[in-house]
Short mmCIF file of C-alpha atoms in Angstrom, two decimals:
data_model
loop_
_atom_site.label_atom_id
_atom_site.label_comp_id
_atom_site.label_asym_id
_atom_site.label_seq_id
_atom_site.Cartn_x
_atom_site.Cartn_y
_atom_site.Cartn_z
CA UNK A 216 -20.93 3.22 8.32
CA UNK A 217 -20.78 5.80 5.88
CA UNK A 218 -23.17 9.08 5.71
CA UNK A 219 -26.30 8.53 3.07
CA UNK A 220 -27.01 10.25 -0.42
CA UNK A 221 -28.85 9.99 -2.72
CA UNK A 222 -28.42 7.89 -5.61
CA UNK A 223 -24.91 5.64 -6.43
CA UNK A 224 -22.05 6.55 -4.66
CA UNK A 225 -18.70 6.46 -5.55
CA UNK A 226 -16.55 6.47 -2.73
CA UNK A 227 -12.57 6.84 -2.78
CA UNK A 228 -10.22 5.63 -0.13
CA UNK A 229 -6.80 7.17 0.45
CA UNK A 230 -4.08 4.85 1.06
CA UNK A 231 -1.29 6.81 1.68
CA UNK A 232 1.84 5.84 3.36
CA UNK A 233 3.68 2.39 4.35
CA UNK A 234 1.75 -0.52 4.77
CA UNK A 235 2.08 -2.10 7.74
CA UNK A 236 2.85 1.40 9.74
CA UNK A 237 0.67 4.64 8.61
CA UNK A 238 -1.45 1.87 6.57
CA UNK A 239 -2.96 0.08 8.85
CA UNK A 240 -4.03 -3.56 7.60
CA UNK A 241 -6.68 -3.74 10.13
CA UNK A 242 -8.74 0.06 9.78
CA UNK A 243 -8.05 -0.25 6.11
CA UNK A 244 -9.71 -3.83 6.17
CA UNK A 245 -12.67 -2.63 8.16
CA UNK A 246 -13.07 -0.11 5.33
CA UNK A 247 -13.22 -1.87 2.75
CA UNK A 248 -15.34 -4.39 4.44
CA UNK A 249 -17.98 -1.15 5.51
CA UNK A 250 -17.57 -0.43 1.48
CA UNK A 251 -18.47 -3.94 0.67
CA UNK A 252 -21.88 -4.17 3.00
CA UNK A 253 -22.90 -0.50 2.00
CA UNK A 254 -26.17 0.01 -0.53
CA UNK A 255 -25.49 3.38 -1.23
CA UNK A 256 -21.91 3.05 -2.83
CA UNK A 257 -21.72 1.42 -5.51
CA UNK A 258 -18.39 1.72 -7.06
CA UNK A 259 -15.04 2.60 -5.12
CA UNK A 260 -11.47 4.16 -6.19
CA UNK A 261 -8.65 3.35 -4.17
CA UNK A 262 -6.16 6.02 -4.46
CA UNK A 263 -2.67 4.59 -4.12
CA UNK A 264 0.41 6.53 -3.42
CA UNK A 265 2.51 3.40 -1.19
CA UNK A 266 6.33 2.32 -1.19
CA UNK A 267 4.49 -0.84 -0.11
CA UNK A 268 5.88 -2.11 3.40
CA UNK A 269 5.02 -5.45 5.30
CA UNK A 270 3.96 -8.00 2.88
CA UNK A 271 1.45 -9.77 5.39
CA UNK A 272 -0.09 -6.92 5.50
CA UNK A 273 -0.41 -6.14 1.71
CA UNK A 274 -1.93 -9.52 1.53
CA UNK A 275 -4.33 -8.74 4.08
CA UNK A 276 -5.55 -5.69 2.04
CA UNK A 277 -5.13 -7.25 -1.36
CA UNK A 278 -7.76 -10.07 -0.05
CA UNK A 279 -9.84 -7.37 1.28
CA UNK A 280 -10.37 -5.27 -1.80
CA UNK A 281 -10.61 -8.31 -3.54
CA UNK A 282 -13.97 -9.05 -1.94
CA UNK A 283 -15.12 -5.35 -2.30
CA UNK A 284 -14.53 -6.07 -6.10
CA UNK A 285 -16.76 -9.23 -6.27
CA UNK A 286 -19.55 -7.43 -5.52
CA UNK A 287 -19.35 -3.69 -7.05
CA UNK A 288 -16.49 -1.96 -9.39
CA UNK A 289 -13.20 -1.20 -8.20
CA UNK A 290 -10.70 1.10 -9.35
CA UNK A 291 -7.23 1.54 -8.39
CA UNK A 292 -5.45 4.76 -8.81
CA UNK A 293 -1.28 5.39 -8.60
CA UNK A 294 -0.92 9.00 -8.38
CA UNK A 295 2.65 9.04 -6.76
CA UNK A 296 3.89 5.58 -6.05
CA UNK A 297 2.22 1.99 -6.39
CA UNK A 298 5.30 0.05 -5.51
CA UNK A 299 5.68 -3.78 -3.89
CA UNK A 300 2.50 -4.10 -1.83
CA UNK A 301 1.24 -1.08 -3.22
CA UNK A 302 1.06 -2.61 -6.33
CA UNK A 303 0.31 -6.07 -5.16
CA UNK A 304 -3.07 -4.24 -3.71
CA UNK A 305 -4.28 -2.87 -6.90
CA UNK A 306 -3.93 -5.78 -8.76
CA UNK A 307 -7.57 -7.02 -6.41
CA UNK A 308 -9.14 -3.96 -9.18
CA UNK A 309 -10.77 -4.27 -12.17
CA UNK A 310 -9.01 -0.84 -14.05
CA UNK A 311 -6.09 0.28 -13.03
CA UNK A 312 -5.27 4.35 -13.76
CA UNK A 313 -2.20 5.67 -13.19
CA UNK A 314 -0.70 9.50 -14.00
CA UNK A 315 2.55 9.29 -16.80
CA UNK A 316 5.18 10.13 -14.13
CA UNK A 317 3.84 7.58 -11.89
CA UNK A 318 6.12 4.96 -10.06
CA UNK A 319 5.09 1.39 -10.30
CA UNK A 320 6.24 -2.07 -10.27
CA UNK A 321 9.05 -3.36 -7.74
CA UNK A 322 7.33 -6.68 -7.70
CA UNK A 323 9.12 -8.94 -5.30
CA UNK A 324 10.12 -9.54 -1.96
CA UNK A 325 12.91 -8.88 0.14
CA UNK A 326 14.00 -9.45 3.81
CA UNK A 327 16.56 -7.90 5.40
CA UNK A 328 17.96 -7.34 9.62
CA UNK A 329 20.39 -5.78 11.15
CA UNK A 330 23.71 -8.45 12.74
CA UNK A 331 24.66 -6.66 15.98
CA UNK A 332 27.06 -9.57 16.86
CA UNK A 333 30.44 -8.07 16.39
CA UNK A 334 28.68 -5.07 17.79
CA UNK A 335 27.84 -6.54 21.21
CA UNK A 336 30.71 -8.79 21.24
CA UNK A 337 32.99 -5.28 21.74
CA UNK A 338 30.72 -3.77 24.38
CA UNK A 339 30.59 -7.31 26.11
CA UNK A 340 27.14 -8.40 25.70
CA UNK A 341 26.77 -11.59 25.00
CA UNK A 342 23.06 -14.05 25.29
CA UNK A 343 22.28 -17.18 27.05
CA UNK A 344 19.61 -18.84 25.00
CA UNK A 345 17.51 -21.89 25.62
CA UNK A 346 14.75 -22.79 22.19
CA UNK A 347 13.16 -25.81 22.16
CA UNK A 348 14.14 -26.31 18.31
CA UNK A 349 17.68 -25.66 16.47
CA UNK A 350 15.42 -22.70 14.21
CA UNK A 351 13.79 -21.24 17.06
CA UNK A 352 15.73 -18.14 17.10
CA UNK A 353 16.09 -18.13 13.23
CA UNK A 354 16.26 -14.64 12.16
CA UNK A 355 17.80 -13.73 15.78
CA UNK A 356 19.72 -10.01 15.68
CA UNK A 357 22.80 -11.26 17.89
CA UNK A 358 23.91 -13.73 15.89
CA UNK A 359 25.05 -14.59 12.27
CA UNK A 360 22.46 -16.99 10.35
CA UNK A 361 23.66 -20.51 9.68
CA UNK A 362 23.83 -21.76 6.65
CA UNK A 363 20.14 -23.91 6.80
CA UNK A 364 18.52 -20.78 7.81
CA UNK A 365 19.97 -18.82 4.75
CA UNK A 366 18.29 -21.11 2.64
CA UNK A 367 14.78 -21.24 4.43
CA UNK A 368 14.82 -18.13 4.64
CA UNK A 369 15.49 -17.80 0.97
CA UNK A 370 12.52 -20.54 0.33
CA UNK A 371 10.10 -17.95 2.55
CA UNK A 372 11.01 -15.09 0.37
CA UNK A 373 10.58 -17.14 -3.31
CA UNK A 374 7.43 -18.69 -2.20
CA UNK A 375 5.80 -15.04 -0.91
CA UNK A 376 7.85 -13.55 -4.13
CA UNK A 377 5.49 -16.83 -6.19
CA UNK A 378 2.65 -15.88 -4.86
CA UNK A 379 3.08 -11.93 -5.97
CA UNK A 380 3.79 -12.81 -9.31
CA UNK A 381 0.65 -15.10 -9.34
CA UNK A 382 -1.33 -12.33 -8.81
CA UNK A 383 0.44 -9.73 -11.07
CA UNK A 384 -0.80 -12.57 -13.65
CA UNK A 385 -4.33 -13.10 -12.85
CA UNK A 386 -5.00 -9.13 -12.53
CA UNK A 387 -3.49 -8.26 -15.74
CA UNK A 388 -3.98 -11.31 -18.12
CA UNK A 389 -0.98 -12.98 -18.14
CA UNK A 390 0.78 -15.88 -18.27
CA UNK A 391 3.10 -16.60 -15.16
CA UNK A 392 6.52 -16.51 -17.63
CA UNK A 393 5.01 -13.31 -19.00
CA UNK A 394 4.50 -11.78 -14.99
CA UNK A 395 7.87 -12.90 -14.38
CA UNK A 396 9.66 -10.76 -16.95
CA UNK A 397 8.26 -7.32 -15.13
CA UNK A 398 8.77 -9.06 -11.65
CA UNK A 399 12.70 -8.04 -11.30
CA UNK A 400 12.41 -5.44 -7.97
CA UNK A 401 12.29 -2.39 -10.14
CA UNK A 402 9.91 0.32 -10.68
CA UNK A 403 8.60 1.90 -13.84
CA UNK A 404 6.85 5.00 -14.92
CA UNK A 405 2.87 5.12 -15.48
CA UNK A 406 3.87 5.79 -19.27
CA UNK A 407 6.05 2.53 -19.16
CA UNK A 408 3.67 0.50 -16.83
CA UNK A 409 0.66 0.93 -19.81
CA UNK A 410 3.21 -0.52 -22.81
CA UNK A 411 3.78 -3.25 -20.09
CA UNK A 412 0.40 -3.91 -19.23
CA UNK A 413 0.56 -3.05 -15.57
CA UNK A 414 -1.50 -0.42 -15.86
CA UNK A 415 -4.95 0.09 -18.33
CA UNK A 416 -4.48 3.73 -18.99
CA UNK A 417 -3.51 6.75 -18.03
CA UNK A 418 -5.32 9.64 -16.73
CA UNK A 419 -6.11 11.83 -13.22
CA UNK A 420 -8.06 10.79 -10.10
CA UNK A 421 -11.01 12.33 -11.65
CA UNK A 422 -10.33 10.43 -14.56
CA UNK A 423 -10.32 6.96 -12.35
CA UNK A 424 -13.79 8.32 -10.57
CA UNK A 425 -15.14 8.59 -13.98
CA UNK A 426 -14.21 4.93 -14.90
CA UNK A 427 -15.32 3.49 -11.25
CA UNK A 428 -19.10 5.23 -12.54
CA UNK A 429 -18.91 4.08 -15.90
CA UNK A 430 -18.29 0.42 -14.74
CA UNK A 431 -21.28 0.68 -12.09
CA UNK A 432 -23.42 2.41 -14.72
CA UNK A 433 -24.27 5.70 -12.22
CA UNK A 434 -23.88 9.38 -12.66
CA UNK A 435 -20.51 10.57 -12.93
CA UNK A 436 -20.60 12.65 -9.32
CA UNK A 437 -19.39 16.34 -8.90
CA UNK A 438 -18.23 15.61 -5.37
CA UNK A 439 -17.50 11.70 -4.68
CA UNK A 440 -17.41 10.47 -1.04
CA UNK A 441 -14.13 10.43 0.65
CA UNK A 442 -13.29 8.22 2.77
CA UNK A 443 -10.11 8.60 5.29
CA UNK A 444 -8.99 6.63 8.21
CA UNK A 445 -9.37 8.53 11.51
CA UNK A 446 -5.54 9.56 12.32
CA UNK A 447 -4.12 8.40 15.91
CA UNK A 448 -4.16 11.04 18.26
CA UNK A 449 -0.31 11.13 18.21
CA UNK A 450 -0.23 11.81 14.60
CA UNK A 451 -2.91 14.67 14.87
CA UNK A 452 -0.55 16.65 17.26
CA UNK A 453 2.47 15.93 15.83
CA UNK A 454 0.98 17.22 12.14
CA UNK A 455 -1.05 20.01 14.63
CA UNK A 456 3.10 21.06 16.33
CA UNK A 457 4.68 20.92 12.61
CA UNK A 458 1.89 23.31 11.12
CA UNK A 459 2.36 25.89 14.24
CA UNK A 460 5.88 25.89 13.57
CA UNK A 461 5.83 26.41 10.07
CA UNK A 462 3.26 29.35 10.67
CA UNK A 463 5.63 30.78 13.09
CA UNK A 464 8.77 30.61 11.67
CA UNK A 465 6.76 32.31 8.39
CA UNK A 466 5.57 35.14 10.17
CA UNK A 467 9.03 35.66 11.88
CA UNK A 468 10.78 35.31 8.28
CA UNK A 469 8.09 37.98 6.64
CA UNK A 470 7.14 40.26 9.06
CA UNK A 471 5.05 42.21 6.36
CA UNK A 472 2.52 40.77 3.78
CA UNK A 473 2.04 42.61 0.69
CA UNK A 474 2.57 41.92 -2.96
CA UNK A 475 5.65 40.53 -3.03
CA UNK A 476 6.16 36.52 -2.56
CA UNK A 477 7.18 35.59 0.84
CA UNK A 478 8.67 31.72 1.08
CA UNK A 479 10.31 30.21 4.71
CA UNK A 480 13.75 29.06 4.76
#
């Protein structure tokens, strides 16, 4: 659980990165779900800054933040990017806040592999398969999709892309035909978003902390709780090698420090 203070909390989560790979569906759920059974917070921001990523896992999350909001306020904020799942995600908050040069929007769906076939077929690699259905293998790298796969494949992609849409709708008050229109794949500024309606206004993180206490009616805090997924041990050395580099190849590049500005190449 989270560390106690006094008084309402307002915590913010970081969610940072591709979902589905740095953000994980299942720490990020646990989160929220901590969030959700916690007294002491009483209002959350989720700061967004996602190309989006798998969209089972957006789902996951989108359900999971959806349950934080039925019982205390939740605000999304798009700092960088709250594209595809990343926007899907926000759309489980009550406000949305998003800075002007924002980029948000790419609502759909899209599936996409790799054909090695011709590939393996000149290094002489070829597979011996045995399914127990003709779409077993549907989706299968070493071969070229047939023509029935194409199209339920296609039907998988409209009904997750129906489903998106659905939700763009219900979070932001509209109609489905009126979703539909901003649905097209592409992304928008924060500025653009708010004409839309994707957005409720624009403003800073502390701006979106100050809306999260408004809605739960508590002081406006000086220092809100932050909340980050512990890193995998891989990622901490890797980020722990990059940063000894960098300080390296600085000190090599400016042997002296004085007044002058010193930047590595």
């Amino acid at each position: 659980m989270f560390p106690f203070r006094r008084g309402g909390q307002v915590a913010v989560v970081e969610l940072f990165g591709i979902i589905g790979g740095a953000v994980r569906s299942a720490v990020y759920g646990r989160i929220f779900d901590n969030i959700r059974r916690s007294r002491s917070i009483k209002a959350v921001v989720v700061d967004i800054d996602s190309p989006g990523g798998s969209a089972i896992a957006s789902e996951y999350l989108y359900y999971s933040l959806s349950r934080v909001a039925e019982d205390k306020p939740v605000v999304a904020f798009i700092g960088g990017m709250g594209a595809s799942g990343g926007y899907m995600i926000s759309c489980a908050a009550q406000r949305v806040v998003a800075l002007p040069g924002s980029m948000i929007g790419s609502i759909g769906v899209i599936s996409m592999r790799p054909i090695l076939q011709e590939l393996l077929e000149r290094v002489g690699i070829s597979f011996s398969v045995n399914k127990s259905a003709p779409l077993k293998d549907m989706g299968a790298f070493y071969r070229k999709p047939t023509p029935e796969e194409e199209t339920r494949m296609q039907a998988l992609v409209d009904e997750l892309y129906a489903s998106f849409v659905a939700k763009v709708a219900v979070a932001r008050h509209m109609t489905g035909e009126q979703a539909q229109v901003h649905a097209t794949g592409e992304v928008f500024t924060g500025r653009r978003s708010l004409e839309m309606g994707l957005v409720d206004e624009l403003g800073d993180l502390d701006r979106a902390v100050e809306v999260a206490a408004e809605l739960a009616n508590v002081p406006v805090p000086k220092r809100p709780l932050y909340i980050r997924p512990r890193r995998p041990l891989r990622a901490r050395t890797r980020s722990l090698w990059v940063t000894a580099s960098c300080s390296a190849a600085a000190s090599r590049s400016c042997p002296s420090v004085g007044s002058g500005a010193c930047s590595a190449a």
